[in-house]
mmCIF file of C-alpha atoms and ligand atoms in Angstrom:
data_model
loop_
_atom_site.group_PDB
_atom_site.id
_atom_site.type_symbol
_atom_site.label_atom_id
_atom_site.label_comp_id
_atom_site.label_asym_id
_atom_site.label_seq_id
_atom_site.Cartn_x
_atom_site.Cartn_y
_atom_site.Cartn_z
ATOM 1 C CA MET A 1 -90.470 -172.866 -0.360
ATOM 2 C CA LYS A 2 -93.199 -171.350 -2.543
ATOM 3 C CA THR A 3 -91.030 -168.384 -3.258
ATOM 4 C CA SER A 4 -88.050 -170.502 -4.421
ATOM 5 C CA VAL A 5 -90.165 -172.471 -6.789
ATOM 6 C CA PHE A 6 -91.697 -169.282 -8.388
ATOM 7 C CA SER A 7 -88.051 -167.783 -8.479
ATOM 8 C CA THR A 8 -86.809 -170.877 -10.126
ATOM 9 C CA LEU A 9 -89.439 -170.645 -12.788
ATOM 10 C CA ALA A 10 -88.854 -166.930 -13.076
ATOM 11 C CA GLY A 11 -85.199 -167.748 -13.522
ATOM 12 C CA HIS A 12 -86.036 -170.332 -16.411
ATOM 13 C CA ALA A 13 -88.297 -167.676 -18.107
ATOM 14 C CA LYS A 14 -85.592 -165.171 -17.806
ATOM 15 C CA ARG A 15 -82.939 -167.460 -19.248
ATOM 16 C CA GLN A 16 -85.346 -168.356 -21.961
ATOM 17 C CA ALA A 17 -86.003 -164.776 -22.731
ATOM 18 C CA GLY A 18 -82.168 -164.019 -22.562
ATOM 19 C CA ARG A 19 -81.572 -166.752 -25.267
ATOM 20 C CA LEU A 20 -84.303 -165.457 -27.502
ATOM 21 C CA TRP A 21 -83.082 -161.956 -27.230
ATOM 22 C CA ALA A 22 -79.529 -163.052 -27.976
ATOM 23 C CA LEU A 23 -80.859 -165.189 -31.006
ATOM 24 C CA GLY A 24 -82.854 -162.147 -32.286
ATOM 25 C CA LEU A 25 -79.896 -159.951 -31.977
ATOM 26 C CA ALA A 26 -77.717 -162.218 -33.950
ATOM 27 C CA VAL A 27 -80.344 -162.690 -36.739
ATOM 28 C CA GLY A 28 -80.958 -159.003 -36.771
ATOM 29 C CA LEU A 29 -77.204 -158.244 -37.160
ATOM 30 C CA ALA A 30 -76.587 -160.908 -39.816
ATOM 31 C CA ALA A 31 -79.684 -159.592 -41.750
ATOM 32 C CA SER A 32 -78.676 -155.892 -41.599
ATOM 33 C CA MET A 33 -74.977 -156.786 -42.470
ATOM 34 C CA ALA A 34 -76.009 -158.874 -45.380
ATOM 35 C CA GLY A 35 -78.404 -156.212 -46.735
ATOM 36 C CA SER A 36 -76.272 -153.217 -46.293
ATOM 37 C CA GLY A 37 -74.187 -151.664 -48.983
ATOM 38 C CA PRO A 38 -72.086 -148.559 -48.360
ATOM 39 C CA ALA A 39 -73.713 -145.973 -46.380
ATOM 40 C CA ASP A 40 -74.830 -143.077 -48.538
ATOM 41 C CA ALA A 41 -76.268 -140.854 -46.178
ATOM 42 C CA HIS A 42 -76.280 -140.094 -42.421
ATOM 43 C CA GLY A 43 -79.804 -139.556 -41.126
ATOM 44 C CA GLU A 44 -80.321 -136.229 -42.703
ATOM 45 C CA LYS A 45 -83.906 -137.275 -43.967
ATOM 46 C CA SER A 46 -84.819 -138.724 -40.637
ATOM 47 C CA GLN A 47 -85.669 -135.443 -39.006
ATOM 48 C CA ALA A 48 -89.350 -134.296 -38.966
ATOM 49 C CA ALA A 49 -90.424 -132.330 -41.837
ATOM 50 C CA PHE A 50 -91.791 -129.344 -39.926
ATOM 51 C CA LEU A 51 -88.402 -129.205 -38.170
ATOM 52 C CA ARG A 52 -86.300 -128.934 -41.266
ATOM 53 C CA MET A 53 -88.754 -126.434 -42.910
ATOM 54 C CA ARG A 54 -89.634 -124.157 -40.308
ATOM 55 C CA THR A 55 -86.458 -123.929 -38.256
ATOM 56 C CA LEU A 56 -83.800 -122.382 -40.478
ATOM 57 C CA ASN A 57 -82.917 -121.974 -44.197
ATOM 58 C CA TRP A 58 -79.465 -122.315 -45.529
ATOM 59 C CA TYR A 59 -79.005 -120.519 -48.795
ATOM 60 C CA ASP A 60 -76.133 -119.257 -51.109
ATOM 61 C CA VAL A 61 -74.220 -122.192 -49.731
ATOM 62 C CA LYS A 62 -70.806 -122.743 -51.547
ATOM 63 C CA TRP A 63 -68.271 -125.379 -50.917
ATOM 64 C CA SER A 64 -64.949 -123.925 -52.087
ATOM 65 C CA LYS A 65 -63.680 -127.312 -53.283
ATOM 66 C CA THR A 66 -65.130 -130.747 -53.903
ATOM 67 C CA SER A 67 -61.844 -132.355 -54.484
ATOM 68 C CA LEU A 68 -58.764 -131.738 -52.283
ATOM 69 C CA ASN A 69 -55.683 -133.505 -50.906
ATOM 70 C CA VAL A 70 -55.075 -134.536 -47.273
ATOM 71 C CA ASN A 71 -53.836 -131.423 -45.232
ATOM 72 C CA GLU A 72 -55.490 -129.017 -47.799
ATOM 73 C CA GLU A 73 -58.083 -126.512 -46.481
ATOM 74 C CA MET A 74 -61.553 -125.772 -47.827
ATOM 75 C CA GLU A 75 -64.472 -123.565 -46.649
ATOM 76 C CA ILE A 76 -68.206 -123.688 -46.782
ATOM 77 C CA THR A 77 -69.882 -120.269 -46.857
ATOM 78 C CA GLY A 78 -73.336 -118.942 -47.167
ATOM 79 C CA LYS A 79 -76.215 -117.412 -45.412
ATOM 80 C CA LEU A 80 -78.292 -118.738 -42.631
ATOM 81 C CA HIS A 81 -81.893 -117.464 -42.167
ATOM 82 C CA ILE A 82 -83.596 -118.182 -38.917
ATOM 83 C CA MET A 83 -87.267 -118.462 -39.638
ATOM 84 C CA ASP A 84 -90.018 -116.497 -38.083
ATOM 85 C CA ALA A 85 -92.008 -119.678 -38.403
ATOM 86 C CA TRP A 86 -89.780 -121.448 -35.819
ATOM 87 C CA PRO A 87 -92.003 -124.049 -34.172
ATOM 88 C CA VAL A 88 -93.083 -123.739 -30.687
ATOM 89 C CA ALA A 89 -92.375 -127.268 -29.907
ATOM 90 C CA VAL A 90 -88.502 -126.475 -30.278
ATOM 91 C CA ALA A 91 -86.678 -124.074 -27.888
ATOM 92 C CA LYS A 92 -85.659 -120.787 -29.592
ATOM 93 C CA PRO A 93 -81.937 -120.841 -30.707
ATOM 94 C CA GLU A 94 -80.579 -119.113 -27.770
ATOM 95 C CA VAL A 95 -77.983 -121.694 -27.483
ATOM 96 C CA ALA A 96 -76.939 -122.927 -30.911
ATOM 97 C CA PHE A 97 -73.686 -124.089 -32.232
ATOM 98 C CA LEU A 98 -72.493 -123.932 -35.819
ATOM 99 C CA ASN A 99 -70.877 -127.192 -36.976
ATOM 100 C CA VAL A 100 -70.500 -129.672 -39.876
ATOM 101 C CA GLY A 101 -72.156 -132.900 -40.349
ATOM 102 C CA MET A 102 -69.994 -135.627 -41.875
ATOM 103 C CA PRO A 103 -69.183 -139.271 -41.308
ATOM 104 C CA GLY A 104 -66.640 -138.866 -38.369
ATOM 105 C CA PRO A 105 -63.671 -136.353 -38.397
ATOM 106 C CA VAL A 106 -62.837 -136.905 -42.109
ATOM 107 C CA LEU A 107 -62.124 -133.088 -42.162
ATOM 108 C CA VAL A 108 -61.212 -131.175 -39.021
ATOM 109 C CA ARG A 109 -62.970 -127.887 -38.441
ATOM 110 C CA GLU A 110 -60.310 -125.269 -38.016
ATOM 111 C CA GLY A 111 -62.672 -122.401 -37.419
ATOM 112 C CA SER A 112 -66.362 -121.357 -37.821
ATOM 113 C CA PHE A 113 -67.623 -117.734 -38.095
ATOM 114 C CA LEU A 114 -71.134 -116.190 -37.985
ATOM 115 C CA GLY A 115 -71.488 -112.730 -38.913
ATOM 116 C CA GLY A 116 -67.773 -112.368 -39.297
ATOM 117 C CA LYS A 117 -67.250 -113.439 -35.713
ATOM 118 C CA PHE A 118 -65.116 -116.365 -34.711
ATOM 119 C CA VAL A 119 -67.660 -118.807 -32.838
ATOM 120 C CA PRO A 120 -65.788 -121.759 -31.252
ATOM 121 C CA ARG A 121 -68.539 -121.811 -28.794
ATOM 122 C CA SER A 122 -72.416 -121.665 -28.639
ATOM 123 C CA THR A 123 -74.189 -118.466 -29.888
ATOM 124 C CA SER A 124 -77.507 -116.868 -29.645
ATOM 125 C CA LEU A 125 -79.468 -116.263 -32.752
ATOM 126 C CA GLU A 126 -82.604 -114.209 -33.304
ATOM 127 C CA LEU A 127 -85.754 -115.407 -35.256
ATOM 128 C CA GLY A 128 -86.352 -113.431 -38.576
ATOM 129 C CA LYS A 129 -82.694 -112.630 -38.826
ATOM 130 C CA THR A 130 -80.071 -113.613 -41.410
ATOM 131 C CA TYR A 131 -76.463 -114.339 -40.603
ATOM 132 C CA GLU A 132 -73.601 -114.919 -42.854
ATOM 133 C CA PHE A 133 -71.613 -118.050 -42.029
ATOM 134 C CA ARG A 134 -68.052 -119.545 -42.833
ATOM 135 C CA VAL A 135 -66.786 -122.815 -41.761
ATOM 136 C CA LEU A 136 -62.931 -123.538 -42.428
ATOM 137 C CA LEU A 137 -62.132 -127.239 -42.799
ATOM 138 C CA LYS A 138 -58.863 -129.246 -43.378
ATOM 139 C CA ALA A 139 -58.846 -132.496 -45.068
ATOM 140 C CA ARG A 140 -57.868 -135.453 -42.715
ATOM 141 C CA ARG A 141 -59.067 -138.925 -44.182
ATOM 142 C CA GLN A 142 -58.980 -139.969 -47.856
ATOM 143 C CA GLY A 143 -62.322 -140.976 -49.334
ATOM 144 C CA ARG A 144 -65.484 -139.564 -50.686
ATOM 145 C CA TRP A 145 -67.677 -137.963 -48.058
ATOM 146 C CA HIS A 146 -70.891 -136.163 -47.807
ATOM 147 C CA VAL A 147 -70.227 -132.940 -46.027
ATOM 148 C CA HIS A 148 -72.961 -130.755 -44.579
ATOM 149 C CA THR A 149 -73.212 -127.634 -42.424
ATOM 150 C CA GLN A 150 -75.275 -127.983 -39.416
ATOM 151 C CA LEU A 151 -76.615 -125.855 -36.538
ATOM 152 C CA SER A 152 -76.969 -127.793 -33.247
ATOM 153 C CA VAL A 153 -79.762 -126.196 -31.137
ATOM 154 C CA GLN A 154 -80.306 -126.856 -27.527
ATOM 155 C CA THR A 155 -83.401 -129.121 -27.227
ATOM 156 C CA GLY A 156 -83.841 -129.009 -31.023
ATOM 157 C CA GLY A 157 -81.009 -131.104 -31.849
ATOM 158 C CA PRO A 158 -78.731 -130.804 -34.868
ATOM 159 C CA ILE A 159 -80.475 -129.062 -37.866
ATOM 160 C CA ILE A 160 -78.622 -130.234 -41.014
ATOM 161 C CA GLY A 161 -77.749 -128.059 -44.099
ATOM 162 C CA PRO A 162 -77.292 -129.156 -47.679
ATOM 163 C CA GLY A 163 -74.809 -131.996 -48.226
ATOM 164 C CA GLN A 164 -72.137 -132.023 -50.971
ATOM 165 C CA TRP A 165 -69.776 -135.009 -51.950
ATOM 166 C CA VAL A 166 -66.113 -134.090 -51.176
ATOM 167 C CA GLU A 167 -63.295 -136.349 -52.430
ATOM 168 C CA ILE A 168 -60.233 -136.329 -50.406
ATOM 169 C CA LYS A 169 -56.915 -137.836 -51.889
ATOM 170 C CA GLY A 170 -53.695 -138.866 -50.178
ATOM 171 C CA ASP A 171 -53.289 -140.862 -46.999
ATOM 172 C CA MET A 172 -54.455 -139.876 -43.494
ATOM 173 C CA ALA A 173 -50.993 -141.039 -42.135
ATOM 174 C CA ASP A 174 -49.581 -137.757 -43.661
ATOM 175 C CA PHE A 175 -52.244 -135.629 -41.854
ATOM 176 C CA LYS A 176 -50.752 -132.967 -39.619
ATOM 177 C CA ASN A 177 -52.739 -130.732 -37.298
ATOM 178 C CA PRO A 178 -50.101 -128.303 -35.676
ATOM 179 C CA VAL A 179 -51.292 -125.780 -33.185
ATOM 180 C CA THR A 180 -49.433 -123.042 -31.024
ATOM 181 C CA LEU A 181 -50.121 -123.383 -27.350
ATOM 182 C CA LEU A 182 -50.542 -120.246 -25.137
ATOM 183 C CA ASN A 183 -46.757 -120.759 -24.064
ATOM 184 C CA GLY A 184 -45.536 -120.883 -27.642
ATOM 185 C CA GLU A 185 -44.887 -124.388 -27.960
ATOM 186 C CA VAL A 186 -46.164 -125.958 -31.097
ATOM 187 C CA ILE A 187 -47.630 -129.540 -31.037
ATOM 188 C CA ASP A 188 -49.318 -131.648 -33.508
ATOM 189 C CA LEU A 189 -52.880 -132.351 -32.162
ATOM 190 C CA GLU A 190 -53.085 -135.536 -34.283
ATOM 191 C CA GLN A 191 -50.206 -137.198 -32.378
ATOM 192 C CA TYR A 192 -49.924 -135.305 -29.111
ATOM 193 C CA LYS A 193 -49.564 -137.607 -26.289
ATOM 194 C CA ILE A 194 -51.324 -140.392 -28.280
ATOM 195 C CA GLY A 195 -49.264 -143.025 -26.247
ATOM 196 C CA ASN A 196 -50.858 -141.860 -23.004
ATOM 197 C CA ILE A 197 -54.312 -142.155 -24.443
ATOM 198 C CA TYR A 198 -53.680 -145.816 -25.591
ATOM 199 C CA PHE A 199 -52.052 -146.503 -22.190
ATOM 200 C CA TRP A 200 -55.053 -145.146 -20.096
ATOM 201 C CA HIS A 201 -57.539 -146.797 -22.275
ATOM 202 C CA THR A 202 -55.809 -150.293 -22.021
ATOM 203 C CA VAL A 203 -55.305 -150.067 -18.189
ATOM 204 C CA TRP A 204 -59.001 -149.197 -17.559
ATOM 205 C CA PHE A 205 -60.168 -151.644 -20.050
ATOM 206 C CA ILE A 206 -58.234 -154.533 -18.353
ATOM 207 C CA ALA A 207 -59.237 -153.426 -14.858
ATOM 208 C CA GLY A 208 -63.018 -153.288 -16.027
ATOM 209 C CA VAL A 209 -62.958 -156.773 -17.789
ATOM 210 C CA ALA A 210 -61.113 -158.331 -14.809
ATOM 211 C CA TRP A 211 -63.702 -156.836 -12.321
ATOM 212 C CA VAL A 212 -66.692 -158.149 -14.445
ATOM 213 C CA PHE A 213 -65.057 -161.501 -14.878
ATOM 214 C CA TYR A 214 -64.126 -161.769 -11.183
ATOM 215 C CA TRP A 215 -67.788 -161.472 -10.100
ATOM 216 C CA PHE A 216 -69.145 -163.315 -13.064
ATOM 217 C CA ARG A 217 -66.998 -166.423 -12.685
ATOM 218 C CA LYS A 218 -69.179 -167.793 -9.838
ATOM 219 C CA ARG A 219 -72.870 -168.453 -10.794
ATOM 220 C CA GLY A 220 -72.892 -165.722 -13.451
ATOM 221 C CA PHE A 221 -75.738 -162.788 -13.475
ATOM 222 C CA VAL A 222 -78.616 -165.016 -13.579
ATOM 223 C CA GLY A 223 -77.582 -167.316 -10.813
ATOM 224 C CA ARG A 224 -76.773 -164.415 -8.610
ATOM 225 C CA TYR A 225 -80.085 -162.905 -9.416
ATOM 226 C CA ILE A 226 -81.820 -166.061 -8.359
ATOM 227 C CA SER A 227 -79.944 -166.176 -5.069
ATOM 228 C CA VAL A 228 -80.777 -162.466 -4.170
ATOM 229 C CA ALA A 229 -84.389 -163.053 -5.439
ATOM 230 C CA SER A 230 -84.804 -165.994 -3.003
ATOM 231 C CA GLY A 231 -83.480 -164.137 -0.094
ATOM 232 C CA LYS A 232 -79.978 -165.724 0.003
ATOM 233 C CA GLY A 233 -78.159 -162.512 -1.138
ATOM 234 C CA GLY A 234 -76.332 -162.159 2.041
ATOM 235 C CA GLU A 235 -74.539 -165.513 1.528
ATOM 236 C CA LEU A 236 -73.398 -164.507 -1.936
ATOM 237 C CA ILE A 237 -70.304 -162.409 -0.903
ATOM 238 C CA THR A 238 -67.591 -164.110 1.050
ATOM 239 C CA PRO A 239 -65.204 -162.337 3.575
ATOM 240 C CA LEU A 240 -62.274 -162.773 0.910
ATOM 241 C CA GLU A 241 -64.469 -161.097 -1.838
ATOM 242 C CA ARG A 242 -65.233 -158.266 0.422
ATOM 243 C CA GLN A 243 -61.509 -157.762 1.022
ATOM 244 C CA ILE A 244 -60.859 -157.983 -2.694
ATOM 245 C CA GLY A 245 -63.587 -155.386 -3.326
ATOM 246 C CA ALA A 246 -62.155 -152.939 -0.759
ATOM 247 C CA GLY A 247 -58.676 -153.508 -2.192
ATOM 248 C CA ALA A 248 -59.794 -152.741 -5.869
ATOM 249 C CA LEU A 249 -61.536 -149.456 -4.556
ATOM 250 C CA ALA A 250 -58.219 -148.423 -2.792
ATOM 251 C CA ALA A 251 -56.151 -149.438 -5.738
ATOM 252 C CA THR A 252 -58.298 -147.485 -8.134
ATOM 253 C CA LEU A 253 -58.409 -144.383 -5.938
ATOM 254 C CA LEU A 254 -54.629 -144.588 -5.681
ATOM 255 C CA VAL A 255 -53.960 -144.725 -9.230
ATOM 256 C CA VAL A 256 -56.239 -141.699 -10.031
ATOM 257 C CA ILE A 257 -54.693 -139.539 -7.238
ATOM 258 C CA ILE A 258 -51.100 -140.400 -8.062
ATOM 259 C CA SER A 259 -51.523 -140.061 -11.851
ATOM 260 C CA TYR A 260 -53.438 -136.867 -11.431
ATOM 261 C CA ALA A 261 -50.709 -135.461 -9.221
ATOM 262 C CA LEU A 262 -48.057 -136.533 -11.641
ATOM 263 C CA THR A 263 -49.818 -134.851 -14.504
ATOM 264 C CA ALA A 264 -50.535 -131.689 -12.478
ATOM 265 C CA SER A 265 -46.921 -131.367 -11.725
ATOM 266 C CA GLU A 266 -45.877 -131.941 -15.451
ATOM 267 C CA PHE A 267 -48.253 -129.425 -16.663
ATOM 268 C CA PRO A 268 -48.710 -126.720 -13.971
ATOM 269 C CA ARG A 269 -50.545 -124.282 -16.161
ATOM 270 C CA THR A 270 -53.777 -125.492 -17.748
ATOM 271 C CA ILE A 271 -56.945 -123.862 -18.557
ATOM 272 C CA PRO A 272 -60.282 -125.750 -18.637
ATOM 273 C CA LEU A 273 -62.155 -126.555 -21.877
ATOM 274 C CA GLN A 274 -63.964 -123.376 -22.711
ATOM 275 C CA ALA A 275 -67.644 -123.250 -22.831
ATOM 276 C CA GLY A 276 -70.307 -120.572 -22.635
ATOM 277 C CA ASN A 277 -72.253 -118.387 -25.006
ATOM 278 C CA ILE A 278 -70.959 -115.722 -27.471
ATOM 279 C CA ARG A 279 -73.617 -113.060 -27.916
ATOM 280 C CA ALA A 280 -74.011 -110.153 -30.051
ATOM 281 C CA ILE A 281 -73.629 -111.874 -33.451
ATOM 282 C CA ASP A 282 -74.102 -109.209 -36.193
ATOM 283 C CA ALA A 283 -77.105 -110.182 -38.462
ATOM 284 C CA LEU A 284 -76.950 -109.368 -42.156
ATOM 285 C CA ASN A 285 -78.389 -105.944 -42.687
ATOM 286 C CA ILE A 286 -81.009 -106.949 -45.475
ATOM 287 C CA PRO A 287 -82.829 -103.825 -46.764
ATOM 288 C CA GLU A 288 -86.537 -104.113 -46.453
ATOM 289 C CA SER A 289 -87.978 -105.937 -49.378
ATOM 290 C CA PRO A 290 -90.486 -103.755 -51.483
ATOM 291 C CA ILE A 291 -92.534 -107.002 -52.003
ATOM 292 C CA LYS A 292 -95.310 -107.587 -49.716
ATOM 293 C CA VAL A 293 -96.418 -111.442 -49.766
ATOM 294 C CA GLU A 294 -99.754 -112.606 -48.115
ATOM 295 C CA TYR A 295 -100.462 -116.226 -47.855
ATOM 296 C CA LEU A 296 -104.038 -116.982 -48.737
ATOM 297 C CA ARG A 297 -104.313 -120.759 -48.745
ATOM 298 C CA GLY A 298 -102.466 -123.829 -49.873
ATOM 299 C CA THR A 299 -102.862 -127.539 -50.306
ATOM 300 C CA TYR A 300 -100.288 -130.294 -50.423
ATOM 301 C CA LYS A 301 -101.200 -133.255 -52.800
ATOM 302 C CA VAL A 302 -99.589 -136.284 -51.549
ATOM 303 C CA PRO A 303 -99.952 -138.458 -54.668
ATOM 304 C CA GLY A 304 -98.658 -135.576 -57.004
ATOM 305 C CA ARG A 305 -95.950 -134.498 -54.697
ATOM 306 C CA GLU A 306 -97.080 -130.987 -55.141
ATOM 307 C CA LEU A 307 -97.529 -127.937 -52.981
ATOM 308 C CA VAL A 308 -100.000 -125.437 -54.340
ATOM 309 C CA ALA A 309 -99.993 -122.065 -52.579
ATOM 310 C CA THR A 310 -101.906 -118.964 -53.315
ATOM 311 C CA TYR A 311 -100.466 -115.478 -52.341
ATOM 312 C CA LYS A 312 -101.522 -111.916 -52.563
ATOM 313 C CA ILE A 313 -98.427 -110.275 -53.574
ATOM 314 C CA THR A 314 -97.972 -106.405 -53.958
ATOM 315 C CA ASN A 315 -94.881 -104.975 -55.652
ATOM 316 C CA THR A 316 -94.023 -101.528 -54.205
ATOM 317 C CA GLY A 317 -90.831 -101.227 -55.767
ATOM 318 C CA LYS A 318 -89.618 -99.645 -58.932
ATOM 319 C CA GLU A 319 -88.939 -102.612 -61.028
ATOM 320 C CA PRO A 320 -91.078 -105.558 -62.115
ATOM 321 C CA VAL A 321 -90.437 -108.743 -60.253
ATOM 322 C CA ARG A 322 -90.791 -112.578 -60.851
ATOM 323 C CA VAL A 323 -90.914 -115.437 -58.451
ATOM 324 C CA GLY A 324 -87.776 -117.326 -59.267
ATOM 325 C CA GLU A 325 -87.282 -119.802 -56.455
ATOM 326 C CA PHE A 326 -88.771 -121.465 -53.416
ATOM 327 C CA ALA A 327 -86.260 -122.808 -50.905
ATOM 328 C CA THR A 328 -87.096 -125.000 -47.900
ATOM 329 C CA ALA A 329 -85.190 -127.680 -45.731
ATOM 330 C CA THR A 330 -82.161 -127.396 -48.021
ATOM 331 C CA LEU A 331 -84.246 -128.160 -51.254
ATOM 332 C CA ARG A 332 -84.420 -125.621 -53.995
ATOM 333 C CA PHE A 333 -87.251 -125.415 -56.407
ATOM 334 C CA LEU A 334 -86.426 -123.276 -59.360
ATOM 335 C CA ASN A 335 -88.486 -121.411 -61.973
ATOM 336 C CA PRO A 336 -86.928 -122.406 -65.216
ATOM 337 C CA ASP A 337 -88.077 -119.111 -66.780
ATOM 338 C CA VAL A 338 -85.910 -117.208 -64.206
ATOM 339 C CA TYR A 339 -83.034 -119.642 -63.954
ATOM 340 C CA THR A 340 -81.956 -120.167 -67.453
ATOM 341 C CA GLN A 341 -78.370 -121.316 -66.741
ATOM 342 C CA LYS A 342 -77.398 -124.256 -64.720
ATOM 343 C CA VAL A 343 -77.113 -123.807 -61.112
ATOM 344 C CA ASP A 344 -74.094 -125.114 -59.214
ATOM 345 C CA TYR A 345 -75.889 -127.009 -56.276
ATOM 346 C CA PRO A 346 -75.994 -130.711 -55.167
ATOM 347 C CA GLU A 347 -78.353 -132.490 -57.556
ATOM 348 C CA TYR A 348 -80.261 -134.611 -54.980
ATOM 349 C CA ILE A 349 -81.910 -131.250 -53.553
ATOM 350 C CA LEU A 350 -82.114 -129.279 -56.553
ATOM 351 C CA ALA A 351 -85.350 -129.292 -58.592
ATOM 352 C CA GLU A 352 -84.666 -127.309 -61.570
ATOM 353 C CA ARG A 353 -87.988 -127.109 -62.869
ATOM 354 C CA GLY A 354 -89.898 -127.578 -59.571
ATOM 355 C CA LEU A 355 -91.552 -124.203 -59.597
ATOM 356 C CA SER A 356 -94.269 -122.934 -61.748
ATOM 357 C CA LEU A 357 -96.766 -120.008 -61.467
ATOM 358 C CA SER A 358 -100.330 -119.470 -62.532
ATOM 359 C CA ASP A 359 -99.427 -116.286 -64.356
ATOM 360 C CA ASN A 360 -95.838 -115.942 -65.493
ATOM 361 C CA ALA A 361 -96.067 -112.295 -66.297
ATOM 362 C CA PRO A 362 -93.868 -110.263 -63.986
ATOM 363 C CA ILE A 363 -95.558 -108.208 -61.161
ATOM 364 C CA ALA A 364 -95.347 -104.726 -62.338
ATOM 365 C CA PRO A 365 -94.410 -101.874 -59.883
ATOM 366 C CA GLY A 366 -97.438 -100.765 -57.920
ATOM 367 C CA GLU A 367 -99.392 -104.021 -58.865
ATOM 368 C CA THR A 368 -101.163 -106.302 -56.579
ATOM 369 C CA LYS A 369 -101.594 -109.818 -57.828
ATOM 370 C CA GLU A 370 -103.192 -113.072 -56.704
ATOM 371 C CA LEU A 371 -100.668 -115.769 -57.620
ATOM 372 C CA THR A 372 -100.786 -119.405 -57.309
ATOM 373 C CA VAL A 373 -97.228 -121.047 -57.051
ATOM 374 C CA LYS A 374 -96.995 -124.805 -57.678
ATOM 375 C CA VAL A 375 -93.887 -126.446 -56.046
ATOM 376 C CA GLN A 376 -93.682 -130.012 -57.542
ATOM 377 C CA ASP A 377 -91.127 -132.622 -57.601
ATOM 378 C CA ALA A 378 -90.385 -136.056 -56.468
ATOM 379 C CA ARG A 379 -87.822 -134.718 -54.062
ATOM 380 C CA TRP A 380 -90.772 -133.687 -51.780
ATOM 381 C CA ASP A 381 -90.850 -137.546 -51.205
ATOM 382 C CA THR A 382 -87.301 -138.624 -51.483
ATOM 383 C CA GLU A 383 -86.262 -136.013 -48.899
ATOM 384 C CA ARG A 384 -89.315 -137.145 -46.919
ATOM 385 C CA LEU A 385 -90.894 -133.731 -46.593
ATOM 386 C CA ALA A 386 -94.115 -135.111 -47.761
ATOM 387 C CA ASP A 387 -94.538 -135.989 -44.093
ATOM 388 C CA LEU A 388 -95.699 -132.571 -43.485
ATOM 389 C CA ALA A 389 -99.218 -134.086 -44.476
ATOM 390 C CA TYR A 390 -99.109 -136.245 -41.263
ATOM 391 C CA ASP A 391 -97.893 -133.483 -38.894
ATOM 392 C CA VAL A 392 -100.232 -132.472 -36.113
ATOM 393 C CA ASP A 393 -99.569 -128.784 -37.538
ATOM 394 C CA SER A 394 -99.507 -129.280 -41.284
ATOM 395 C CA SER A 395 -97.651 -126.197 -42.208
ATOM 396 C CA PHE A 396 -94.985 -125.394 -44.344
ATOM 397 C CA ALA A 397 -92.387 -122.511 -44.549
ATOM 398 C CA GLY A 398 -89.512 -121.540 -46.597
ATOM 399 C CA LEU A 399 -87.871 -118.687 -48.476
ATOM 400 C CA MET A 400 -89.361 -117.210 -51.757
ATOM 401 C CA PHE A 401 -86.797 -115.392 -53.948
ATOM 402 C CA PHE A 402 -87.862 -112.542 -56.182
ATOM 403 C CA PHE A 403 -85.821 -111.256 -59.165
ATOM 404 C CA THR A 404 -85.771 -107.958 -61.008
ATOM 405 C CA PRO A 405 -84.564 -107.384 -64.652
ATOM 406 C CA SER A 406 -81.770 -105.565 -63.271
ATOM 407 C CA GLY A 407 -80.464 -108.608 -61.327
ATOM 408 C CA ALA A 408 -81.610 -107.524 -57.798
ATOM 409 C CA ARG A 409 -82.859 -110.371 -55.582
ATOM 410 C CA TYR A 410 -85.230 -110.192 -52.698
ATOM 411 C CA GLU A 411 -85.777 -113.117 -50.115
ATOM 412 C CA VAL A 412 -89.242 -113.244 -48.424
ATOM 413 C CA GLU A 413 -90.120 -115.846 -45.768
ATOM 414 C CA THR A 414 -93.597 -117.339 -46.463
ATOM 415 C CA GLY A 415 -95.656 -120.145 -45.205
ATOM 416 C CA GLY A 416 -98.581 -121.333 -43.471
ATOM 417 C CA PRO A 417 -100.959 -124.098 -42.864
ATOM 418 C CA VAL A 418 -101.958 -126.487 -45.816
ATOM 419 C CA ILE A 419 -104.703 -128.937 -46.400
ATOM 420 C CA PRO A 420 -103.323 -132.244 -47.366
ATOM 421 C CA GLU A 421 -105.063 -134.053 -50.265
ATOM 422 C CA PHE A 422 -104.528 -137.791 -50.390
ATOM 423 C CA LEU A 423 -106.514 -138.611 -53.556
ATOM 424 C CA PRO A 424 -105.738 -137.299 -57.125
ATOM 425 C CA ILE A 425 -108.484 -135.021 -57.871
HETATM 426 CU CU1 CU B 1 -75.107 -136.460 -46.159
#
């Protein structure tokens, strides 16, 4: 008796909680719908600062077009540097997949290439190496979309590259995606067997809804829960319901077996979806840089959004060099004394005057100089990299680009721990 009183009370409390939960959900949904404009981004800033700065660096990224028609192709090319500073918290990129990040399949990926090799599957990449990449895309849905490259790393998740707005004109209804099968037949992937897909989704949707409704119509979920909790679970299911349950199981198995046999006889030669790892990707053969960079110390000023890093730099080359750029987590901080012309790069991640030096004179051949590099821009904040001040391991990393008067460029990975400063000093 006692049990059933408690169960009834518990049931009541659960019903109340259920109602509150449903009310909360409704209010939440209404509030988020009322407050939302068109979505401009797709979570690229939500990843931890250390993950974006210290795993990899995309550079020389080019979008061949930013405006195209449905069915037209474009490509994204550039270099991908896998950082030596790769954090221990993330598994090394031994299973990594080159992909694109965009709001759904607005373009289809026709092919991706790493080190010149076609990589439709996962690959293994090595720390400290730089790879050339190319992604070939074909416009599918009209609209204005933010298109990124991205590397999906097992256990690390997708690590997103810079995004560019791409305008697609035309109508998705005209989109064609022809592929030649191994038997020579040409099919349009966009429409191939689409009727079958709708048919099977409808069949299983109806079966699922009918199944849930059949069991729900008598007492509902809470009523059944109370019966089970008060020890009357055995009386819940009638002999007729048992028979119907067994019939549903048999019918499901029958439908699966028969339809599978029919499909197998219609398409006797099939191969499974290909998975696995493509190894031996050629890294770029970058000649050793004549510039030796030793990181001495650094601070990150939270209120000023500025990273101040001091280096000991030795130039063992034949030409004087100047620091022209610091790139991290898709952001580019440029030294306006070196970059005198406009750079074609998405504005939201380009700080054209973001880098300044304690001494602007070039580092002469054979010279060793202590140089303080100031990387300052509001984009530290807007791209949420300022979070590095709150990391358990407040360390930054990125690529520093050096330039010579003859136009040579040297990229050097730099970084290290920084001391955060919270008050303006
Ligand atoms: Cu985006």
